[in-house]
Amino acid sequence: MSHRTPTIFPEDTEVLAHRAWPGDQYELHLHAPETAARARPGQFVHLRCDPLLPMRRPLSIQRVDSAAGRVELLYKALGHGTRLLARREPGERLDLLGPIGEPFRVDEGVHYPVLLGGGVGIPPMIFLAEALKDRPELAPAAFLGSEVPFPFDTVESTLALPGLPQAASHADARLEQWGIPSRLASNAGLDGAHAGFVTDLARAHLEPLAPAERRRAAIYAVGPEPMLEAAARLGRELGVATWLSLEEYMACAVGGCAGCTVRVEEPTGPAMRRVCVDGPVFPAEQVYPGG
């Protein structure tokens, strides 16, 4: 990769708030001023979930408030570590490393950023959307998918996105307030959501654009591997630049153990890259070259 993130620092943080959402999803707010000041959309932290658990867990950053020193994370309690993390209460302290990884970049010339978040891939899209909301030269749209109840408040959208299925009527309340149109997708019968995939909504949004407009669009996607592959395929078909954030098991998360390496295709040929520090964001054509 041509860019490198700043040095990663340890930080002793305080739990400010911890909210449970349906589906074993949790929103964790930490006082972490150093991380809040440096974090960029697409980056993550490596968090010690419990004082007695030595192995950390990588968690995507959902929002930051640099003035208040606040970092917001969203995670799903699936394994031993995250279930221990779900027990943490306000006032407790947690150790983290961060921010880590290559962030998303909205290159000059992009006018239509299309944000796709699936499941625990939603948090980086919220972070990116908030970073884009005050850029009047951009016309972003976000499509968020989940097979469990959404871990945020939803509202019926008043922001137009022509051509989308009528059932996709609801939006993330935060994005709606920021003036960024968003819609929801789910195969779990959730109210106000398209019965299908986020890539269905992205296609309906992008296909009507003229070829010259598509060249000014870009897809940014985080989620399960089938979703990422579908996003890469969509971008390739429509001629839209696509960036994917990969999820891999990590031990050190600082590039030392090379346990999270993936094969990518670069201009010079195949290479092994570390998701933690060379990514997690990669061009789609490197991850799914022509497949």
PDB file of C-alpha atoms in Angstrom:
ATOM      1  CA  MET A   1       0.000   0.000   0.000  1.00  0.00           C
ATOM      2  CA  SER A   2       1.164   3.518  -0.722  1.00  0.00           C
ATOM      3  CA  HIS A   3       0.003   5.037   2.584  1.00  0.00           C
ATOM      4  CA  ARG A   4       0.880   4.308   6.175  1.00  0.00           C
ATOM      5  CA  THR A   5      -1.102   5.147   9.244  1.00  0.00           C
ATOM      6  CA  PRO A   6       0.525   6.916  12.211  1.00  0.00           C
ATOM      7  CA  THR A   7       2.121   4.997  15.048  1.00  0.00           C
ATOM      8  CA  ILE A   8      -0.388   2.975  17.057  1.00  0.00           C
ATOM      9  CA  PHE A   9      -0.595   3.888  20.733  1.00  0.00           C
ATOM     10  CA  PRO A  10      -1.949   2.058  23.794  1.00  0.00           C
ATOM     11  CA  GLU A  11      -4.594   3.951  25.729  1.00  0.00           C
ATOM     12  CA  ASP A  12      -6.224   3.345  29.097  1.00  0.00           C
ATOM     13  CA  THR A  13      -9.913   4.131  28.596  1.00  0.00           C
ATOM     14  CA  GLU A  14     -13.000   4.510  30.760  1.00  0.00           C
ATOM     15  CA  VAL A  15     -16.385   3.022  29.894  1.00  0.00           C
ATOM     16  CA  LEU A  16     -18.816   5.938  29.617  1.00  0.00           C
ATOM     17  CA  ALA A  17     -21.909   4.080  28.448  1.00  0.00           C
ATOM     18  CA  HIS A  18     -22.833   0.580  27.324  1.00  0.00           C
ATOM     19  CA  ARG A  19     -26.150  -0.022  25.577  1.00  0.00           C
ATOM     20  CA  ALA A  20     -27.619  -3.387  24.617  1.00  0.00           C
ATOM     21  CA  TRP A  21     -29.530  -3.726  21.350  1.00  0.00           C
ATOM     22  CA  PRO A  22     -31.579  -6.770  20.272  1.00  0.00           C
ATOM     23  CA  GLY A  23     -29.674  -9.623  18.680  1.00  0.00           C
ATOM     24  CA  ASP A  24     -26.758  -9.620  21.165  1.00  0.00           C
ATOM     25  CA  GLN A  25     -25.537  -6.290  19.793  1.00  0.00           C
ATOM     26  CA  TYR A  26     -23.874  -3.719  22.026  1.00  0.00           C
ATOM     27  CA  GLU A  27     -22.923  -0.071  21.666  1.00  0.00           C
ATOM     28  CA  LEU A  28     -19.886   0.830  23.773  1.00  0.00           C
ATOM     29  CA  HIS A  29     -18.801   4.405  24.485  1.00  0.00           C
ATOM     30  CA  LEU A  30     -15.275   4.954  25.772  1.00  0.00           C
ATOM     31  CA  HIS A  31     -13.365   7.993  26.953  1.00  0.00           C
ATOM     32  CA  ALA A  32     -10.320   7.625  24.719  1.00  0.00           C
ATOM     33  CA  PRO A  33      -9.118  11.121  23.771  1.00  0.00           C
ATOM     34  CA  GLU A  34      -5.940  10.069  21.944  1.00  0.00           C
ATOM     35  CA  THR A  35      -7.822   7.629  19.729  1.00  0.00           C
ATOM     36  CA  ALA A  36     -10.711  10.051  19.189  1.00  0.00           C
ATOM     37  CA  ALA A  37      -8.310  12.746  18.004  1.00  0.00           C
ATOM     38  CA  ARG A  38      -6.587  10.554  15.400  1.00  0.00           C
ATOM     39  CA  ALA A  39      -9.217   8.064  14.214  1.00  0.00           C
ATOM     40  CA  ARG A  40     -10.443   8.111  10.610  1.00  0.00           C
ATOM     41  CA  PRO A  41     -13.380   6.238   9.011  1.00  0.00           C
ATOM     42  CA  GLY A  42     -12.501   2.615   8.325  1.00  0.00           C
ATOM     43  CA  GLN A  43     -10.014   2.273  11.167  1.00  0.00           C
ATOM     44  CA  PHE A  44     -10.473   0.053  14.201  1.00  0.00           C
ATOM     45  CA  VAL A  45      -9.207  -0.498  17.737  1.00  0.00           C
ATOM     46  CA  HIS A  46      -7.782  -3.609  19.376  1.00  0.00           C
ATOM     47  CA  LEU A  47      -9.544  -3.849  22.723  1.00  0.00           C
ATOM     48  CA  ARG A  48      -8.876  -5.934  25.814  1.00  0.00           C
ATOM     49  CA  CYS A  49     -12.367  -7.149  26.646  1.00  0.00           C
ATOM     50  CA  ASP A  50     -11.657  -8.149  30.241  1.00  0.00           C
ATOM     51  CA  PRO A  51      -8.694  -7.540  32.583  1.00  0.00           C
ATOM     52  CA  LEU A  52      -8.125 -11.312  32.876  1.00  0.00           C
ATOM     53  CA  LEU A  53      -8.312 -11.975  29.129  1.00  0.00           C
ATOM     54  CA  PRO A  54      -4.896 -11.379  27.499  1.00  0.00           C
ATOM     55  CA  MET A  55      -5.999 -11.627  23.858  1.00  0.00           C
ATOM     56  CA  ARG A  56      -7.572  -8.493  22.456  1.00  0.00           C
ATOM     57  CA  ARG A  57     -10.431  -8.229  19.959  1.00  0.00           C
ATOM     58  CA  PRO A  58     -10.537  -5.942  16.889  1.00  0.00           C
ATOM     59  CA  LEU A  59     -13.603  -3.687  16.881  1.00  0.00           C
ATOM     60  CA  SER A  60     -14.579  -1.156  14.221  1.00  0.00           C
ATOM     61  CA  ILE A  61     -15.027   2.477  15.199  1.00  0.00           C
ATOM     62  CA  GLN A  62     -18.572   3.758  14.706  1.00  0.00           C
ATOM     63  CA  ARG A  63     -18.219   7.421  15.722  1.00  0.00           C
ATOM     64  CA  VAL A  64     -15.816   9.726  17.507  1.00  0.00           C
ATOM     65  CA  ASP A  65     -16.183  13.040  19.284  1.00  0.00           C
ATOM     66  CA  SER A  66     -12.693  14.489  19.351  1.00  0.00           C
ATOM     67  CA  ALA A  67     -13.728  17.471  21.492  1.00  0.00           C
ATOM     68  CA  ALA A  68     -15.151  15.204  24.200  1.00  0.00           C
ATOM     69  CA  GLY A  69     -12.535  12.466  23.721  1.00  0.00           C
ATOM     70  CA  ARG A  70     -15.299   9.961  23.061  1.00  0.00           C
ATOM     71  CA  VAL A  71     -15.050   6.818  20.919  1.00  0.00           C
ATOM     72  CA  GLU A  72     -18.135   4.785  20.019  1.00  0.00           C
ATOM     73  CA  LEU A  73     -17.924   1.097  19.088  1.00  0.00           C
ATOM     74  CA  LEU A  74     -20.601  -1.364  18.018  1.00  0.00           C
ATOM     75  CA  TYR A  75     -20.080  -5.117  18.323  1.00  0.00           C
ATOM     76  CA  LYS A  76     -21.952  -8.385  18.485  1.00  0.00           C
ATOM     77  CA  ALA A  77     -21.373 -10.721  21.444  1.00  0.00           C
ATOM     78  CA  LEU A  78     -20.547 -13.979  19.675  1.00  0.00           C
ATOM     79  CA  GLY A  79     -17.558 -15.532  21.424  1.00  0.00           C
ATOM     80  CA  HIS A  80     -15.932 -15.695  24.847  1.00  0.00           C
ATOM     81  CA  GLY A  81     -14.185 -12.336  24.598  1.00  0.00           C
ATOM     82  CA  THR A  82     -17.083 -10.257  23.395  1.00  0.00           C
ATOM     83  CA  ARG A  83     -19.436 -11.903  25.881  1.00  0.00           C
ATOM     84  CA  LEU A  84     -17.069 -10.824  28.653  1.00  0.00           C
ATOM     85  CA  LEU A  85     -16.963  -7.358  27.121  1.00  0.00           C
ATOM     86  CA  ALA A  86     -20.776  -7.203  27.224  1.00  0.00           C
ATOM     87  CA  ARG A  87     -20.556  -7.313  31.044  1.00  0.00           C
ATOM     88  CA  ARG A  88     -18.454  -4.167  31.336  1.00  0.00           C
ATOM     89  CA  GLU A  89     -20.196  -1.272  33.078  1.00  0.00           C
ATOM     90  CA  PRO A  90     -19.736   2.511  33.130  1.00  0.00           C
ATOM     91  CA  GLY A  91     -16.765   3.541  35.225  1.00  0.00           C
ATOM     92  CA  GLU A  92     -14.720   0.427  34.442  1.00  0.00           C
ATOM     93  CA  ARG A  93     -11.465   0.768  32.546  1.00  0.00           C
ATOM     94  CA  LEU A  94     -10.421  -1.015  29.369  1.00  0.00           C
ATOM     95  CA  ASP A  95      -7.090  -1.035  27.579  1.00  0.00           C
ATOM     96  CA  LEU A  96      -6.977  -0.510  23.825  1.00  0.00           C
ATOM     97  CA  LEU A  97      -4.562  -0.024  20.960  1.00  0.00           C
ATOM     98  CA  GLY A  98      -5.574   2.363  18.240  1.00  0.00           C
ATOM     99  CA  PRO A  99      -6.482   3.698  15.876  1.00  0.00           C
ATOM    100  CA  ILE A 100      -5.287   0.945  13.532  1.00  0.00           C
ATOM    101  CA  GLY A 101      -5.417   0.412   9.792  1.00  0.00           C
ATOM    102  CA  GLU A 102      -5.751   2.209   6.484  1.00  0.00           C
ATOM    103  CA  PRO A 103      -8.894   4.380   6.427  1.00  0.00           C
ATOM    104  CA  PHE A 104     -11.359   4.912   3.617  1.00  0.00           C
ATOM    105  CA  ARG A 105     -10.441   7.730   1.273  1.00  0.00           C
ATOM    106  CA  VAL A 106     -12.905   9.598  -0.907  1.00  0.00           C
ATOM    107  CA  ASP A 107     -10.685  10.600  -3.818  1.00  0.00           C
ATOM    108  CA  GLU A 108     -10.923  13.867  -5.698  1.00  0.00           C
ATOM    109  CA  GLY A 109     -13.390  13.467  -8.545  1.00  0.00           C
ATOM    110  CA  VAL A 110     -15.815  11.277  -6.581  1.00  0.00           C
ATOM    111  CA  HIS A 111     -19.268  12.850  -6.416  1.00  0.00           C
ATOM    112  CA  TYR A 112     -21.510   9.864  -5.596  1.00  0.00           C
ATOM    113  CA  PRO A 113     -20.140   7.880  -2.606  1.00  0.00           C
ATOM    114  CA  VAL A 114     -22.239   4.745  -2.072  1.00  0.00           C
ATOM    115  CA  LEU A 115     -21.837   3.263   1.417  1.00  0.00           C
ATOM    116  CA  LEU A 116     -22.699  -0.401   2.002  1.00  0.00           C
ATOM    117  CA  GLY A 117     -22.707  -1.846   5.518  1.00  0.00           C
ATOM    118  CA  GLY A 118     -23.784  -5.349   6.471  1.00  0.00           C
ATOM    119  CA  GLY A 119     -24.193  -6.549  10.066  1.00  0.00           C
ATOM    120  CA  VAL A 120     -21.164  -5.573  12.150  1.00  0.00           C
ATOM    121  CA  GLY A 121     -19.928  -3.860   8.994  1.00  0.00           C
ATOM    122  CA  ILE A 122     -22.401  -1.050   9.643  1.00  0.00           C
ATOM    123  CA  PRO A 123     -20.245   0.949  12.146  1.00  0.00           C
ATOM    124  CA  PRO A 124     -17.541   2.103   9.689  1.00  0.00           C
ATOM    125  CA  MET A 125     -20.266   3.299   7.320  1.00  0.00           C
ATOM    126  CA  ILE A 126     -21.770   5.479  10.060  1.00  0.00           C
ATOM    127  CA  PHE A 127     -18.312   6.942  10.734  1.00  0.00           C
ATOM    128  CA  LEU A 128     -17.747   7.575   7.027  1.00  0.00           C
ATOM    129  CA  ALA A 129     -21.214   9.080   6.543  1.00  0.00           C
ATOM    130  CA  GLU A 130     -20.633  11.523   9.379  1.00  0.00           C
ATOM    131  CA  ALA A 131     -17.314  12.555   7.833  1.00  0.00           C
ATOM    132  CA  LEU A 132     -19.048  13.252   4.499  1.00  0.00           C
ATOM    133  CA  LYS A 133     -22.090  15.142   5.733  1.00  0.00           C
ATOM    134  CA  ASP A 134     -20.461  18.580   5.649  1.00  0.00           C
ATOM    135  CA  ARG A 135     -18.966  18.213   2.171  1.00  0.00           C
ATOM    136  CA  PRO A 136     -21.445  19.946  -0.180  1.00  0.00           C
ATOM    137  CA  GLU A 137     -19.643  18.724  -3.311  1.00  0.00           C
ATOM    138  CA  LEU A 138     -20.685  15.142  -2.499  1.00  0.00           C
ATOM    139  CA  ALA A 139     -24.028  13.340  -2.904  1.00  0.00           C
ATOM    140  CA  PRO A 140     -23.633  10.249  -0.695  1.00  0.00           C
ATOM    141  CA  ALA A 141     -26.148   7.467  -0.123  1.00  0.00           C
ATOM    142  CA  ALA A 142     -25.972   4.606   2.385  1.00  0.00           C
ATOM    143  CA  PHE A 143     -27.514   1.137   2.282  1.00  0.00           C
ATOM    144  CA  LEU A 144     -27.427  -0.878   5.511  1.00  0.00           C
ATOM    145  CA  GLY A 145     -28.341  -4.532   5.930  1.00  0.00           C
ATOM    146  CA  SER A 146     -28.941  -6.841   8.867  1.00  0.00           C
ATOM    147  CA  GLU A 147     -30.493 -10.226   9.592  1.00  0.00           C
ATOM    148  CA  VAL A 148     -31.229  -9.226  13.197  1.00  0.00           C
ATOM    149  CA  PRO A 149     -32.995  -6.037  14.370  1.00  0.00           C
ATOM    150  CA  PHE A 150     -31.013  -2.956  13.395  1.00  0.00           C
ATOM    151  CA  PRO A 151     -28.796  -1.592  16.202  1.00  0.00           C
ATOM    152  CA  PHE A 152     -30.007   1.962  15.730  1.00  0.00           C
ATOM    153  CA  ASP A 153     -33.230   3.958  15.631  1.00  0.00           C
ATOM    154  CA  THR A 154     -35.014   3.943  12.279  1.00  0.00           C
ATOM    155  CA  VAL A 155     -37.426   6.447  10.745  1.00  0.00           C
ATOM    156  CA  GLU A 156     -39.482   6.614   7.567  1.00  0.00           C
ATOM    157  CA  SER A 157     -37.251   8.526   5.202  1.00  0.00           C
ATOM    158  CA  THR A 158     -38.159  11.865   3.651  1.00  0.00           C
ATOM    159  CA  LEU A 159     -34.933  12.023   1.611  1.00  0.00           C
ATOM    160  CA  ALA A 160     -35.474  10.951  -1.975  1.00  0.00           C
ATOM    161  CA  LEU A 161     -33.646   8.023  -3.567  1.00  0.00           C
ATOM    162  CA  PRO A 162     -35.458   7.430  -6.858  1.00  0.00           C
ATOM    163  CA  GLY A 163     -35.720   3.967  -8.365  1.00  0.00           C
ATOM    164  CA  LEU A 164     -35.474   1.966  -5.150  1.00  0.00           C
ATOM    165  CA  PRO A 165     -37.992  -0.745  -4.190  1.00  0.00           C
ATOM    166  CA  GLN A 166     -41.029   0.755  -2.475  1.00  0.00           C
ATOM    167  CA  ALA A 167     -40.595  -1.536   0.535  1.00  0.00           C
ATOM    168  CA  ALA A 168     -37.270   0.177   1.299  1.00  0.00           C
ATOM    169  CA  SER A 169     -38.975   3.030   3.092  1.00  0.00           C
ATOM    170  CA  HIS A 170     -37.023   3.437   6.323  1.00  0.00           C
ATOM    171  CA  ALA A 171     -33.639   4.911   7.130  1.00  0.00           C
ATOM    172  CA  ASP A 172     -31.069   5.212   9.891  1.00  0.00           C
ATOM    173  CA  ALA A 173     -32.367   8.106  12.004  1.00  0.00           C
ATOM    174  CA  ARG A 174     -28.872   9.609  12.413  1.00  0.00           C
ATOM    175  CA  LEU A 175     -28.168   9.691   8.683  1.00  0.00           C
ATOM    176  CA  GLU A 176     -31.620  11.107   8.040  1.00  0.00           C
ATOM    177  CA  GLN A 177     -30.867  13.932  10.476  1.00  0.00           C
ATOM    178  CA  TRP A 178     -27.512  14.558   8.756  1.00  0.00           C
ATOM    179  CA  GLY A 179     -29.234  14.884   5.397  1.00  0.00           C
ATOM    180  CA  ILE A 180     -27.683  11.704   3.990  1.00  0.00           C
ATOM    181  CA  PRO A 181     -30.285   9.455   2.338  1.00  0.00           C
ATOM    182  CA  SER A 182     -30.141   5.843   3.492  1.00  0.00           C
ATOM    183  CA  ARG A 183     -32.249   2.732   3.126  1.00  0.00           C
ATOM    184  CA  LEU A 184     -32.362  -0.666   4.802  1.00  0.00           C
ATOM    185  CA  ALA A 185     -32.248  -4.251   3.547  1.00  0.00           C
ATOM    186  CA  SER A 186     -32.949  -7.523   5.342  1.00  0.00           C
ATOM    187  CA  ASN A 187     -34.086 -11.061   4.687  1.00  0.00           C
ATOM    188  CA  ALA A 188     -35.512 -11.231   8.215  1.00  0.00           C
ATOM    189  CA  GLY A 189     -38.759  -9.392   7.494  1.00  0.00           C
ATOM    190  CA  LEU A 190     -37.783  -6.185   9.279  1.00  0.00           C
ATOM    191  CA  ASP A 191     -40.198  -3.266   8.901  1.00  0.00           C
ATOM    192  CA  GLY A 192     -39.304  -0.689   6.301  1.00  0.00           C
ATOM    193  CA  ALA A 193     -36.519  -2.817   4.806  1.00  0.00           C
ATOM    194  CA  HIS A 194     -36.080  -4.219   1.309  1.00  0.00           C
ATOM    195  CA  ALA A 195     -36.401  -8.018   1.341  1.00  0.00           C
ATOM    196  CA  GLY A 196     -32.996  -8.710  -0.129  1.00  0.00           C
ATOM    197  CA  PHE A 197     -29.451  -7.414  -0.060  1.00  0.00           C
ATOM    198  CA  VAL A 198     -27.767  -4.027   0.176  1.00  0.00           C
ATOM    199  CA  THR A 199     -26.240  -4.636  -3.235  1.00  0.00           C
ATOM    200  CA  ASP A 200     -29.793  -4.786  -4.692  1.00  0.00           C
ATOM    201  CA  LEU A 201     -30.344  -1.254  -3.438  1.00  0.00           C
ATOM    202  CA  ALA A 202     -26.944  -0.080  -4.637  1.00  0.00           C
ATOM    203  CA  ARG A 203     -27.675  -1.435  -8.105  1.00  0.00           C
ATOM    204  CA  ALA A 204     -31.042   0.320  -8.231  1.00  0.00           C
ATOM    205  CA  HIS A 205     -29.307   3.555  -7.198  1.00  0.00           C
ATOM    206  CA  LEU A 206     -26.354   3.325  -9.596  1.00  0.00           C
ATOM    207  CA  GLU A 207     -27.789   1.744 -12.747  1.00  0.00           C
ATOM    208  CA  PRO A 208     -29.794   4.824 -13.823  1.00  0.00           C
ATOM    209  CA  LEU A 209     -26.626   6.969 -13.799  1.00  0.00           C
ATOM    210  CA  ALA A 210     -25.064   7.731 -17.154  1.00  0.00           C
ATOM    211  CA  PRO A 211     -21.599   6.196 -17.734  1.00  0.00           C
ATOM    212  CA  ALA A 212     -19.928   9.560 -17.093  1.00  0.00           C
ATOM    213  CA  GLU A 213     -21.747   9.856 -13.764  1.00  0.00           C
ATOM    214  CA  ARG A 214     -20.800   6.307 -12.772  1.00  0.00           C
ATOM    215  CA  ARG A 215     -17.160   7.257 -13.255  1.00  0.00           C
ATOM    216  CA  ARG A 216     -17.753   9.848 -10.533  1.00  0.00           C
ATOM    217  CA  ALA A 217     -19.229   7.260  -8.178  1.00  0.00           C
ATOM    218  CA  ALA A 218     -17.440   4.979  -5.720  1.00  0.00           C
ATOM    219  CA  ILE A 219     -18.612   2.087  -3.578  1.00  0.00           C
ATOM    220  CA  TYR A 220     -17.320   1.633  -0.015  1.00  0.00           C
ATOM    221  CA  ALA A 221     -18.321  -1.687   1.562  1.00  0.00           C
ATOM    222  CA  VAL A 222     -17.889  -3.469   4.896  1.00  0.00           C
ATOM    223  CA  GLY A 223     -19.597  -6.739   5.785  1.00  0.00           C
ATOM    224  CA  PRO A 224     -19.542 -10.510   5.394  1.00  0.00           C
ATOM    225  CA  GLU A 225     -17.487 -11.986   2.573  1.00  0.00           C
ATOM    226  CA  PRO A 226     -20.432 -12.836   0.241  1.00  0.00           C
ATOM    227  CA  MET A 227     -21.554  -9.217   0.471  1.00  0.00           C
ATOM    228  CA  LEU A 228     -18.071  -7.923  -0.307  1.00  0.00           C
ATOM    229  CA  GLU A 229     -17.769 -10.228  -3.300  1.00  0.00           C
ATOM    230  CA  ALA A 230     -21.179  -9.066  -4.554  1.00  0.00           C
ATOM    231  CA  ALA A 231     -20.142  -5.418  -4.113  1.00  0.00           C
ATOM    232  CA  ALA A 232     -16.931  -6.045  -6.067  1.00  0.00           C
ATOM    233  CA  ARG A 233     -18.907  -7.739  -8.832  1.00  0.00           C
ATOM    234  CA  LEU A 234     -21.394  -4.857  -8.973  1.00  0.00           C
ATOM    235  CA  GLY A 235     -18.662  -2.249  -9.156  1.00  0.00           C
ATOM    236  CA  ARG A 236     -16.887  -4.146 -11.921  1.00  0.00           C
ATOM    237  CA  GLU A 237     -20.106  -4.576 -13.918  1.00  0.00           C
ATOM    238  CA  LEU A 238     -21.092  -0.907 -13.680  1.00  0.00           C
ATOM    239  CA  GLY A 239     -17.592   0.528 -13.971  1.00  0.00           C
ATOM    240  CA  VAL A 240     -17.690   2.008 -10.460  1.00  0.00           C
ATOM    241  CA  ALA A 241     -14.537   2.157  -8.311  1.00  0.00           C
ATOM    242  CA  THR A 242     -15.029  -0.074  -5.269  1.00  0.00           C
ATOM    243  CA  TRP A 243     -13.228  -0.245  -1.927  1.00  0.00           C
ATOM    244  CA  LEU A 244     -13.663  -3.114   0.514  1.00  0.00           C
ATOM    245  CA  SER A 245     -12.841  -3.359   4.209  1.00  0.00           C
ATOM    246  CA  LEU A 246     -11.892  -6.927   5.116  1.00  0.00           C
ATOM    247  CA  GLU A 247     -12.548  -8.744   8.373  1.00  0.00           C
ATOM    248  CA  GLU A 248      -9.998 -11.319   9.558  1.00  0.00           C
ATOM    249  CA  TYR A 249      -9.046 -12.950  12.839  1.00  0.00           C
ATOM    250  CA  MET A 250      -6.162 -11.035  14.404  1.00  0.00           C
ATOM    251  CA  ALA A 251      -3.675 -11.813  17.135  1.00  0.00           C
ATOM    252  CA  CYS A 252      -1.466  -8.737  17.438  1.00  0.00           C
ATOM    253  CA  ALA A 253      -3.285  -6.324  15.036  1.00  0.00           C
ATOM    254  CA  VAL A 254      -0.096  -4.256  14.655  1.00  0.00           C
ATOM    255  CA  GLY A 255       1.556  -6.139  11.794  1.00  0.00           C
ATOM    256  CA  GLY A 256       3.933  -8.256  13.825  1.00  0.00           C
ATOM    257  CA  CYS A 257       2.446 -11.747  13.702  1.00  0.00           C
ATOM    258  CA  ALA A 258       1.240 -11.787  10.075  1.00  0.00           C
ATOM    259  CA  GLY A 259      -1.680 -13.949  11.174  1.00  0.00           C
ATOM    260  CA  CYS A 260      -4.233 -11.907   9.232  1.00  0.00           C
ATOM    261  CA  THR A 261      -2.570 -11.981   5.824  1.00  0.00           C
ATOM    262  CA  VAL A 262      -4.623 -12.249   2.648  1.00  0.00           C
ATOM    263  CA  ARG A 263      -3.594 -12.731  -0.957  1.00  0.00           C
ATOM    264  CA  VAL A 264      -4.154  -9.713  -3.188  1.00  0.00           C
ATOM    265  CA  GLU A 265      -3.391  -8.993  -6.820  1.00  0.00           C
ATOM    266  CA  GLU A 266      -1.285  -5.868  -7.248  1.00  0.00           C
ATOM    267  CA  PRO A 267       0.038  -4.277 -10.457  1.00  0.00           C
ATOM    268  CA  THR A 268       3.332  -6.093  -9.921  1.00  0.00           C
ATOM    269  CA  GLY A 269       1.639  -9.459  -9.311  1.00  0.00           C
ATOM    270  CA  PRO A 270       0.221 -11.462  -6.388  1.00  0.00           C
ATOM    271  CA  ALA A 271       1.236 -10.440  -2.872  1.00  0.00           C
ATOM    272  CA  MET A 272       0.397 -11.285   0.728  1.00  0.00           C
ATOM    273  CA  ARG A 273      -0.820  -8.302   2.722  1.00  0.00           C
ATOM    274  CA  ARG A 274      -1.698  -7.899   6.396  1.00  0.00           C
ATOM    275  CA  VAL A 275      -5.321  -6.875   6.914  1.00  0.00           C
ATOM    276  CA  CYS A 276      -4.491  -5.040  10.143  1.00  0.00           C
ATOM    277  CA  VAL A 277      -1.950  -2.493   8.888  1.00  0.00           C
ATOM    278  CA  ASP A 278      -1.874  -2.857   5.081  1.00  0.00           C
ATOM    279  CA  GLY A 279      -5.698  -2.770   5.188  1.00  0.00           C
ATOM    280  CA  PRO A 280      -8.360  -3.333   6.281  1.00  0.00           C
ATOM    281  CA  VAL A 281      -9.350  -1.228   3.239  1.00  0.00           C
ATOM    282  CA  PHE A 282      -8.279  -2.574  -0.170  1.00  0.00           C
ATOM    283  CA  PRO A 283      -9.327  -1.850  -3.764  1.00  0.00           C
ATOM    284  CA  ALA A 284     -11.916  -4.460  -4.757  1.00  0.00           C
ATOM    285  CA  GLU A 285      -9.992  -5.506  -7.867  1.00  0.00           C
ATOM    286  CA  GLN A 286      -7.070  -6.565  -5.671  1.00  0.00           C
ATOM    287  CA  VAL A 287      -9.237  -8.808  -3.496  1.00  0.00           C
ATOM    288  CA  TYR A 288     -11.513 -10.208  -6.234  1.00  0.00           C
ATOM    289  CA  PRO A 289      -9.535  -9.799  -9.473  1.00  0.00           C
ATOM    290  CA  GLY A 290     -11.953 -10.318 -12.317  1.00  0.00           C
ATOM    291  CA  GLY A 291     -13.890 -13.058 -10.534  1.00  0.00           C
TER     292      GLY A 291
END
